[in-house]
Phi, psi and omega in degrees: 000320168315292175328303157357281186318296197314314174299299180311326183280288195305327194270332185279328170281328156314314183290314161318301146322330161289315182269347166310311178311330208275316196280341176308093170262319188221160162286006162294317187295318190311304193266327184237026181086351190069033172072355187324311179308131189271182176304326163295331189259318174279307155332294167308296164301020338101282176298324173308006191266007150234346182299113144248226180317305195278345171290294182252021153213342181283270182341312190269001178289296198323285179310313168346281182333304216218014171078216196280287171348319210269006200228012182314318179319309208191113035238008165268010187250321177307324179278318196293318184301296188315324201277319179300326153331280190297331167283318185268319193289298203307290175300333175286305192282344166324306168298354187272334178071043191245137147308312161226174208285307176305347144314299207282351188274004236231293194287282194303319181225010187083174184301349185290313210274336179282337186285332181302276216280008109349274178304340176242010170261321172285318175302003172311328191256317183329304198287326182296304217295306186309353158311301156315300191304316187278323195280335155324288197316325197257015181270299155334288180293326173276010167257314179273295161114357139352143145333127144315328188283289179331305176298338154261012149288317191289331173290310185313321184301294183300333179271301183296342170304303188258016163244005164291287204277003187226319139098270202258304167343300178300307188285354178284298178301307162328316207278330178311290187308304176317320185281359177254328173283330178312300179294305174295348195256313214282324189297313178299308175302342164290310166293331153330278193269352156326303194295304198284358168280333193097039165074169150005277222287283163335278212327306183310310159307307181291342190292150179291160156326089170123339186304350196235353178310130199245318185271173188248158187314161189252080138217167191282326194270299177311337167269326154324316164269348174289280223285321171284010180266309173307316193289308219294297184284312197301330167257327229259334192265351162304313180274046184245160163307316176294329189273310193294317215264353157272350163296303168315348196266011204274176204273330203222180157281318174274010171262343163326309173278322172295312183312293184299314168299331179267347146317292207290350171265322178277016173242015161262336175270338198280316178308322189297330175302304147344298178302338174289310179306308175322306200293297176294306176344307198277337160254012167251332196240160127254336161280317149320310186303342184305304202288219180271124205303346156293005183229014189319301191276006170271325203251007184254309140354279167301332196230015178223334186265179192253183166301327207260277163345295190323291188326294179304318216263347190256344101013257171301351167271339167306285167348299195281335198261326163279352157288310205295317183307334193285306197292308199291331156311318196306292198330273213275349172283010168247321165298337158303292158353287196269296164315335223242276203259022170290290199300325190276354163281125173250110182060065173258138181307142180311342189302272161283344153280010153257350144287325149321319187294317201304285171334298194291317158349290180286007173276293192262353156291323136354296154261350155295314192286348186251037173260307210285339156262353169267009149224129167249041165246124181313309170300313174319301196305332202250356171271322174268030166282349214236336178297347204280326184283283226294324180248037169243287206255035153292310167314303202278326191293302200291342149256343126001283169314290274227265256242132184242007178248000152308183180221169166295310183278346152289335157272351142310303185287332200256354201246299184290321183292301202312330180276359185259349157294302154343303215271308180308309161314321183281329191288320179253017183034050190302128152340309174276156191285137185298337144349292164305317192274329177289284190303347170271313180298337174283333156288330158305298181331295185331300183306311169293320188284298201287339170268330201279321170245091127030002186301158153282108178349153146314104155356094185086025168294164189206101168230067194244000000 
């Protein structure tokens, strides 16, 4: 019966996507919804771009281990972005009316600096996506008893498929639903195994030692490696694609913005939750807790829940986990599309340029997926998707909005140094987080280019 469902759900959502697909008229409907979206429907997308993989089975492995310390990254540093989003961001790039985040670096500092910061935002997503693709695989086999490898080619096929034909459409309307299952399955299963631990209170008592600690010991190393856990997502995921182009898709600038303050309260109370279930597992189940710690909550599930349970909890963990992949394909396959394979086409029709887009969809799915077989540990995959945007193009974005004497050659220089600092950090296995270190050279770059070379903004800067 289980097994039924899962097929019955993955088939339903095809359909969905497929009808989705009917509103796609231009590629404007394709990537951003045609702008569209109400406050209910644009909040939930919003909030789905990252609850995935790392949220209910990466976050709660983390959290076993090592408490509130092993998860400040996702679901607060993930909340901390969305809410920042909404304060500073969301209405200024709303105004810009662009398509992708690499448009606005295009109109603000030229063409040089979108193909550079192009190039170094789409392999940004490769590691995220093959993230989804392998917690799919292990969902899917442990429902089915399928290969996990059968089970991420087959899954991978499928989100790219109805993220193929419908494209931002598709993933608002999925992402709608999901989200709802997502919020019902997770709250009933919360009550659940709350109640059968002996509440709150009980849970709470019972927790090891150190589990609930949110700072880190009072030394300089240790706040160091605190801030880059906040930073890696909490900064590093503003200048991405996926956040800026569900931020486009919404009907107005203030529901852009209201959606994000209201994303970012629903993926910090929604997120937390998984760790609680986690958190009664290990005291209901202990034996489970022995073994591996990414499968706690599938296998407290499978060999303790009823059908009604199974059904709510894979149900929503499916959910939570193919909005994300959907959305996170689109993103780089529309800066490929539109940034990359545009430019060399002169006056090409929309026509074909939503095919293009289309193409790059089955392009960078592709290549996730023979990501997600060379490594499957999910928190690797998704952390390092997200530093690479944080010590290249936060800095250039944000100063760009902010600083109006920025430049071009200070936003070339603020992308390349920060990213060849990072690499240089990862390369000497510097003390300080290599984060850091990118991100103080990315700030250089900015400061040197712009006092030092004397160039003139881009034609159709917008700094209000």
């Amino acid at each position: 019966m289980l097994a039924a469902f899962v097929i019955l759900y993955l088939l339903i959502t095809i359909l969905i996507g497929r009808w989705a697909a009917l509103k796609v008229k231009t590629a404007s409907d394709f990537v951003v919804a045609g702008r569209s979206l109400p406050l209910g429907i644009s909040t939930c997308v919003i909030f789905a771009t990252w609850f995935g993989s790392e949220t209910m089975l990466g976050a709660t492995s983390e959290f076993a281990q090592h408490g509130l310390l092993g998860v400040i990254e996702d679901p607060f540093g993930a909340s901390l972005c969305l809410l920042l989003v909404g304060l500073f961001y969301a209405r200024r790039l709303y105004r810009q009316n662009v398509l992708t985040f690499c448009d606005y670096f295009r109109v603000r500092f030229g063409r040089k600096a979108e193909i550079v910061s192009a190039l170094l935002m789409i392999p940004s997503y490769f590691g995220w996506i093959a993230a989804q693709i392998v917690a799919m695989g292990i969902v899917i086999n442990t429902v089915m008893g399928i290969s996990t490898e059968m089970a991420m080619v087959a899954s991978g096929i499928i989100v790219m498929g109805y993220t193929y034909m419908g494209g931002m459409w598709s993933v608002s309307i999925t992402d709608f639903i999901q989200t709802i299952m997502i919020i019902a399955g997770i709250l009933v299963i919360t009550y659940i195994v709350v109640d059968a631990a002996g509440g709150l209170t009980t849970v709470g008592e019972r927790a090891p030692a150190g589990t609930f600690r949110f700072f880190p010991d009072r030394d300089w190393n240790s706040w160091l490696h605190y801030m880059a856990a906040w930073f890696t997502i909490g900064l590093g995921s503003i200048p991405q694609q996926d956040v800026f182009q569900r931020l486009m898709s919404s009907k107005s600038e203030r529901v852009a913005q209201y959606s994000s303050y209201l994303g970012a309260l629903m993926y910090l109370v929604i997120g937390s939750l998984p760790l609680l279930i986690v958190l009664c597992a290990q005291q209901l189940y202990p034996d489970l807790a022995a073994g591996d710690t990414a499968t706690i909550l599938p296998d407290m599930v499978m060999q303790h829940g009823n059908l009604f349970i199974q059904i709510l909890f894979f149900g929503a963990l499916l959910s939570a986990i193919m909005s994300t992949t959907s959305g996170a394909i689109l993103a780089p396959a529309t800066v490929l599309g539109e940034n990359l394979v545009k430019p060399f086409f002169h006056d090409i029709s929309d026509k074909k340029f939503l095919l293009i887009i289309r193409l790059s969809v089955v392009a960078v799915s592709a290549i996730a997926i023979a990501m997600a077989f060379a490594s499957q540990d999910i928190y690797e995959l998704v952390a390092s998707s997200s530093v690479l945007s944080l010590v290249s193009l936060f800095v250039p974005l944000t100063a760009g909005l902010y600083w109006k004497r920025a430049n071009e050659m200070g936003a070339n220089l603020s992308i390349v140094l920060g990213t060849a600092g990072y690499i240089y950090a990862e390369w000497m296995e510097t003390t300080t987080p290599p984060l850091f270190v990118g991100l103080v050279w990315s700030i250089a770059g900015m400061l040197i280019g712009t006092f030092f070379w004397k160039t003139r903004p881009a034609a159709g800067n917008a700094v209000s």
